[in-house]
CSV table of C-alpha atoms in Angstrom, one decimal:
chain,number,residue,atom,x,y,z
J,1281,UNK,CA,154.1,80.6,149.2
J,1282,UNK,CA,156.5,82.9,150.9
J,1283,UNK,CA,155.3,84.2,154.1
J,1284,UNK,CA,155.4,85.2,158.3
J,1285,UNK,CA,152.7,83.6,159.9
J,1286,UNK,CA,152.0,84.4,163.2
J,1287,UNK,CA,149.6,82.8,165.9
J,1288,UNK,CA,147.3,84.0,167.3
J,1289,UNK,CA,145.8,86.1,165.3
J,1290,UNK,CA,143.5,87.8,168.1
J,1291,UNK,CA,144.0,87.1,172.3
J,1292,UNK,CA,142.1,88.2,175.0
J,1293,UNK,CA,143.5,87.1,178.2
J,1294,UNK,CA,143.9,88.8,182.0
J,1295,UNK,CA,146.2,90.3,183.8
J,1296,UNK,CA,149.7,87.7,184.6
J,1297,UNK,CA,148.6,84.8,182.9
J,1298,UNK,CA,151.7,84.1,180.8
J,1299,UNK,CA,151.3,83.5,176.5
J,1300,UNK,CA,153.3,83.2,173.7
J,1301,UNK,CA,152.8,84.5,170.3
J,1302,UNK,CA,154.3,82.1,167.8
J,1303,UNK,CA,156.2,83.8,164.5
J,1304,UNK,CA,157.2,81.4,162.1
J,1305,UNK,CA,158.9,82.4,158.3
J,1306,UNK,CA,159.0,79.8,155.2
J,1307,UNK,CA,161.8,82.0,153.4
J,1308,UNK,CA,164.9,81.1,155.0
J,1309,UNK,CA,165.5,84.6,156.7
J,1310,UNK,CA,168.6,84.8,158.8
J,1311,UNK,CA,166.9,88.4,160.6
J,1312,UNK,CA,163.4,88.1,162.6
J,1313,UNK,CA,161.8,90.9,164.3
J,1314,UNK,CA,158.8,91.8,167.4
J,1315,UNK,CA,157.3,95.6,166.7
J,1316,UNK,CA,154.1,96.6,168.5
J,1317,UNK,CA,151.7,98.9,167.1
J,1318,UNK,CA,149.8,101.8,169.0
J,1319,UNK,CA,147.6,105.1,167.7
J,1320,UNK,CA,150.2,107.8,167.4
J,1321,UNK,CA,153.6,106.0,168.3
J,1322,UNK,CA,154.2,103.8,165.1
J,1323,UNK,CA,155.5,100.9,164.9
J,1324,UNK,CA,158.5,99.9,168.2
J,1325,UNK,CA,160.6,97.6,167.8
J,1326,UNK,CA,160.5,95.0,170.8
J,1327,UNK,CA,162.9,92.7,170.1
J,1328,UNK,CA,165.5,91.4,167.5
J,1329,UNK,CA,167.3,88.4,166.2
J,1330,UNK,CA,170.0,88.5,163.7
J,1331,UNK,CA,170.4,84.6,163.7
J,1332,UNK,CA,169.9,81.6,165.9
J,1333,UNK,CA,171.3,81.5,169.5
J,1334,UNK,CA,171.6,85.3,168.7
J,1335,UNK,CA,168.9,88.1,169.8
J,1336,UNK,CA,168.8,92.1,171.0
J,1337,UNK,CA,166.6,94.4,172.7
J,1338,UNK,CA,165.1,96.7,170.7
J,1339,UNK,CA,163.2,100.2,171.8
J,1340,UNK,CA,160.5,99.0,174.2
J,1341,UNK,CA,162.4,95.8,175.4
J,1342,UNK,CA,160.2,96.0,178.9
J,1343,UNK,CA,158.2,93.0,179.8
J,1344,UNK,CA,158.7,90.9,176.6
J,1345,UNK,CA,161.4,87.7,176.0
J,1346,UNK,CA,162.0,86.3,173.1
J,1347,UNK,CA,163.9,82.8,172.2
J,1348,UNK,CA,165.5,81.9,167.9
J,1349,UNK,CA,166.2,77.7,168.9
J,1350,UNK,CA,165.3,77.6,164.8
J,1351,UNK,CA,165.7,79.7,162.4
J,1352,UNK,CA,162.1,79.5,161.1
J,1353,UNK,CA,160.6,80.7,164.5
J,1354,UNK,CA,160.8,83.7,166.9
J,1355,UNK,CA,158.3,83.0,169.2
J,1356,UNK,CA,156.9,86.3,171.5
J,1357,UNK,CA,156.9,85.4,175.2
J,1358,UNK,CA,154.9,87.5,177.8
J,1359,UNK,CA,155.6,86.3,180.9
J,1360,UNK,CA,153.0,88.1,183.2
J,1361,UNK,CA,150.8,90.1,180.5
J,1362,UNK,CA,149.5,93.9,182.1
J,1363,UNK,CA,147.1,95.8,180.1
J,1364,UNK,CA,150.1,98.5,179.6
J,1365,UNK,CA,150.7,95.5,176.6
J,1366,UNK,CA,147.5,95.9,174.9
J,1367,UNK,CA,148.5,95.9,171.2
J,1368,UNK,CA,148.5,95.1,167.8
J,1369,UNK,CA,152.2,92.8,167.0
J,1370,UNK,CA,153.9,92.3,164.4
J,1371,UNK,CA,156.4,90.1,163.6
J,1372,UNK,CA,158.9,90.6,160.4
J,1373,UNK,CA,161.1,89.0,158.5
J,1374,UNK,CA,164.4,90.0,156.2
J,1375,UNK,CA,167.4,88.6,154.5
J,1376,UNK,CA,170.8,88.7,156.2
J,1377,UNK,CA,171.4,92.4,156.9
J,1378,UNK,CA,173.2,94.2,154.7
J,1379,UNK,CA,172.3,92.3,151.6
J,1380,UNK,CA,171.5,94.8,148.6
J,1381,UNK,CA,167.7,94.2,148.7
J,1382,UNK,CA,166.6,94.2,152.9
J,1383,UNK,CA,163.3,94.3,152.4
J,1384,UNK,CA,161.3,93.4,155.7
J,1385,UNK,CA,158.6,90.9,155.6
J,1386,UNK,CA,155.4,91.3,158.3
J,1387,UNK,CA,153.4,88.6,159.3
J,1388,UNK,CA,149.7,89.5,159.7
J,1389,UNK,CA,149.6,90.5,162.9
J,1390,UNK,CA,147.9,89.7,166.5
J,1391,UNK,CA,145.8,91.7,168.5
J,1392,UNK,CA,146.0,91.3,171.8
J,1393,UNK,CA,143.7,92.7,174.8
J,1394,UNK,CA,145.3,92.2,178.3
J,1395,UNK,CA,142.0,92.7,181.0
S,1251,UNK,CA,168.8,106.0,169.6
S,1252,UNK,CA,167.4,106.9,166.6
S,1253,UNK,CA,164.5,109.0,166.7
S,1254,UNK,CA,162.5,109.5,163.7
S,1255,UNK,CA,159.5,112.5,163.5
S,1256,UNK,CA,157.2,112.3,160.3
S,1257,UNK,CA,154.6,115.0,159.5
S,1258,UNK,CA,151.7,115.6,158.5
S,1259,UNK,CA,150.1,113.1,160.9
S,1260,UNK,CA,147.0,113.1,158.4
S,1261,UNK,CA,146.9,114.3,154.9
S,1262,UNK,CA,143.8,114.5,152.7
S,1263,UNK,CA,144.3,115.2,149.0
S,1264,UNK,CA,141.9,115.4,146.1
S,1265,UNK,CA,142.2,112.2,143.4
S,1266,UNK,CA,145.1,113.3,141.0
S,1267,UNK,CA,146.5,115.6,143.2
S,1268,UNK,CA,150.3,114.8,144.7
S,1269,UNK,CA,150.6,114.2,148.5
S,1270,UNK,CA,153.9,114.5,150.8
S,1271,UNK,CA,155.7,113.3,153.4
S,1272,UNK,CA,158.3,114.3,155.4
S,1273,UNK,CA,160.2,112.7,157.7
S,1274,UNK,CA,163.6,113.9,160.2
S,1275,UNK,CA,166.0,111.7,161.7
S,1276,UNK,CA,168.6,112.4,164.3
S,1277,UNK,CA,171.4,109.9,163.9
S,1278,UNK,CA,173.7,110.8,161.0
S,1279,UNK,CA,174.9,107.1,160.7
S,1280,UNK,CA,171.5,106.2,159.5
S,1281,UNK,CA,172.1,105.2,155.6
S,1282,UNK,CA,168.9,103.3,154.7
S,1283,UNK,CA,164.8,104.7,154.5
S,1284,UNK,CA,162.3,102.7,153.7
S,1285,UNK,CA,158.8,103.4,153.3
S,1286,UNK,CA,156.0,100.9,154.2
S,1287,UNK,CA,152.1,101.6,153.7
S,1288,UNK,CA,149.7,100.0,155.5
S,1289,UNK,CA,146.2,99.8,154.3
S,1290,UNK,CA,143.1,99.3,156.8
S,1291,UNK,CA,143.4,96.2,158.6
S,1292,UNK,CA,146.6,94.7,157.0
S,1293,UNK,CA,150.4,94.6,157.3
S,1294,UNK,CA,152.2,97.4,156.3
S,1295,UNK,CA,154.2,96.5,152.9
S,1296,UNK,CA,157.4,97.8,151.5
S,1297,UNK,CA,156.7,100.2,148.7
S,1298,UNK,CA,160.1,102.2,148.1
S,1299,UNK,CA,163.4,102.8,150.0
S,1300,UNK,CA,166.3,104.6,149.4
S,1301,UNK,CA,170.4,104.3,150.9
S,1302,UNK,CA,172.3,107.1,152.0
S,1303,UNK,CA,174.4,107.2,148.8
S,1304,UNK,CA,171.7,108.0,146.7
S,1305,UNK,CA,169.7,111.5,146.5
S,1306,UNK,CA,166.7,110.4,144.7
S,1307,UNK,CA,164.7,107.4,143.9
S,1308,UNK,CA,161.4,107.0,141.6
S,1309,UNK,CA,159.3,104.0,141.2
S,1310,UNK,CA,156.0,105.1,138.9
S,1311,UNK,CA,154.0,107.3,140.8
S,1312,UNK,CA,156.2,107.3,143.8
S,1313,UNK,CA,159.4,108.8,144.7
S,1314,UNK,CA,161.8,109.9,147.8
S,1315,UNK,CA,164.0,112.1,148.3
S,1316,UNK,CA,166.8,112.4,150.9
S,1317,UNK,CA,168.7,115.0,152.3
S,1318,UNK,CA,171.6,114.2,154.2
S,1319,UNK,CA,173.1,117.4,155.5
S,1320,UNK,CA,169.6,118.6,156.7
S,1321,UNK,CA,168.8,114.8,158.0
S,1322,UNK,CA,165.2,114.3,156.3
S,1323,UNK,CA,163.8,112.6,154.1
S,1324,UNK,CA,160.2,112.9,151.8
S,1325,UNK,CA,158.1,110.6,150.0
S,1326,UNK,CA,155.8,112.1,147.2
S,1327,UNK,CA,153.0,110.5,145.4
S,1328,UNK,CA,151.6,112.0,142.4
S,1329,UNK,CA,148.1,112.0,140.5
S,1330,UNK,CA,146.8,110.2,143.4
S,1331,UNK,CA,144.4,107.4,143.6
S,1332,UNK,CA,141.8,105.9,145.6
S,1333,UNK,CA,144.0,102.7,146.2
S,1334,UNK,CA,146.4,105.0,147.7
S,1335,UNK,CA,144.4,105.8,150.6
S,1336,UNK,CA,146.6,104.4,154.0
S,1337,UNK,CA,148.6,104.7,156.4
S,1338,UNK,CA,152.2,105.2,155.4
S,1339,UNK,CA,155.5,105.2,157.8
S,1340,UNK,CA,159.1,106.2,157.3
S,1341,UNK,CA,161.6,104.6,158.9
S,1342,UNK,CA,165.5,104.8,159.4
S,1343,UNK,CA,168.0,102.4,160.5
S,1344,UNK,CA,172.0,101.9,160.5
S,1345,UNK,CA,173.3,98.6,159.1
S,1346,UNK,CA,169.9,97.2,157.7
S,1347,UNK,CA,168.7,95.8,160.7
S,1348,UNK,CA,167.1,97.9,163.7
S,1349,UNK,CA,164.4,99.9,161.8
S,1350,UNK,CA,163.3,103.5,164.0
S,1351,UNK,CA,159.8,104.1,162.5
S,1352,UNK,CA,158.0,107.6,162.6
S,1353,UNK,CA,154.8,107.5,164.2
S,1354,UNK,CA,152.9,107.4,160.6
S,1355,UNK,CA,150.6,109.2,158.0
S,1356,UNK,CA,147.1,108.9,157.0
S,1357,UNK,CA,146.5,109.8,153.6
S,1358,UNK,CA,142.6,110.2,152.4
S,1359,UNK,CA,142.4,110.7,148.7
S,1360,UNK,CA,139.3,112.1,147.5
S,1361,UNK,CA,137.1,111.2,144.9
């Protein structure tokens, strides 16, 4: 079955103690991508990857990193969580850009609570 | 960057009755707009995008519209459903890739 899985799916943790959300897609997508969710604001994008070795800031860049060693994964790195990043995050997947149909995949999402 | 402002924030409708959306964009390079709904508790889903080079596209009970010169966009449901109930975003991007979302809708359909 084609699909972004992402892991975990909820996270409570405290204030600097680093964590990764894993992001993995079965459908050979060349373009992964980190959005956070929030009442009001939408869906930002955090972070970008338009292939391996290759990856961009997106609109709310601040306190995130991200690493694409394989083209299946896009893991989500906080390195010293603050409860500013208390959020629902999705990660998505989509063909190479600029193909005719661009249609972006989202995994199911995590929820995390920083204390 | 691209900054994208959708409106209404909430929308309740009566079943069978059409519900719209409008959404405004700032950078004229933006050629694609997709629309995603996103039910209650799930990811939001693809359900009909349009590119700059077209004016109009319809898919069943669904269809958007898109106005370059004025820079907005609308999606329009008629004879609404139940099932339609959630929340649905626009979004813009240039080149495919780095989607601007508007901050979303919540449609209620009534029975």
């Amino acid at each position: 079955e084609a699909q972004v899985t992402q892991n975990p799916r909820y996270l409570i943790t405290v204030t600097g103690k680093k964590l990764t959300v894993t992001c993995s897609q079965n459908m050979n997508h060349e373009y992964m991508s980190w959005y956070r969710q929030d009442p009001g604001l939408g869906l930002r994008q955090i972070y970008y990857s338009m292939n391996v070795e290759v990856t961009d800031k997106g609109d709310v860049p601040e306190g995130y990193k991200v690493s694409r060693k394989e083209k299946r994964n896009f893991p989500l790195i906080l390195e010293s969580p603050s409860p500013n990043q208390t959020s629902l995050y999705f990660c998505a997947s989509s063909l190479k850009p600029g193909q005719a149909y661009n249609e972006q995949f989202f995994g199911p999402g995590t929820r995390l609570t920083v204390l | 960057g691209e900054n994208v402002e959708q409106h209404p924030s909430t929308l309740s409708v009566q079943e069978g009755d059409s519900a719209v959306i409008k959404c405004t964009y700032s950078d004229s390079a933006s050629n694609y707009f997709p629309w995603y709904k996103q039910e209650l508790g799930k990811r939001p889903q693809l359900i009909i995008d349009i590119r700059s080079n077209v004016g109009e596209k319809k898919d069943q009970r669904i269809a958007v519209t898109l106005n370059k010169t004025a820079k907005h966009f609308s999606l329009h449901i008629t004879e609404t459903q139940p099932e339609d109930s959630a929340v649905y975003f626009c979004a813009a991007s240039m080149g495919d890739y780095k989607l601007s979302f508007g901050a979303g809708t919540t449609v209620t359909v009534r029975a």
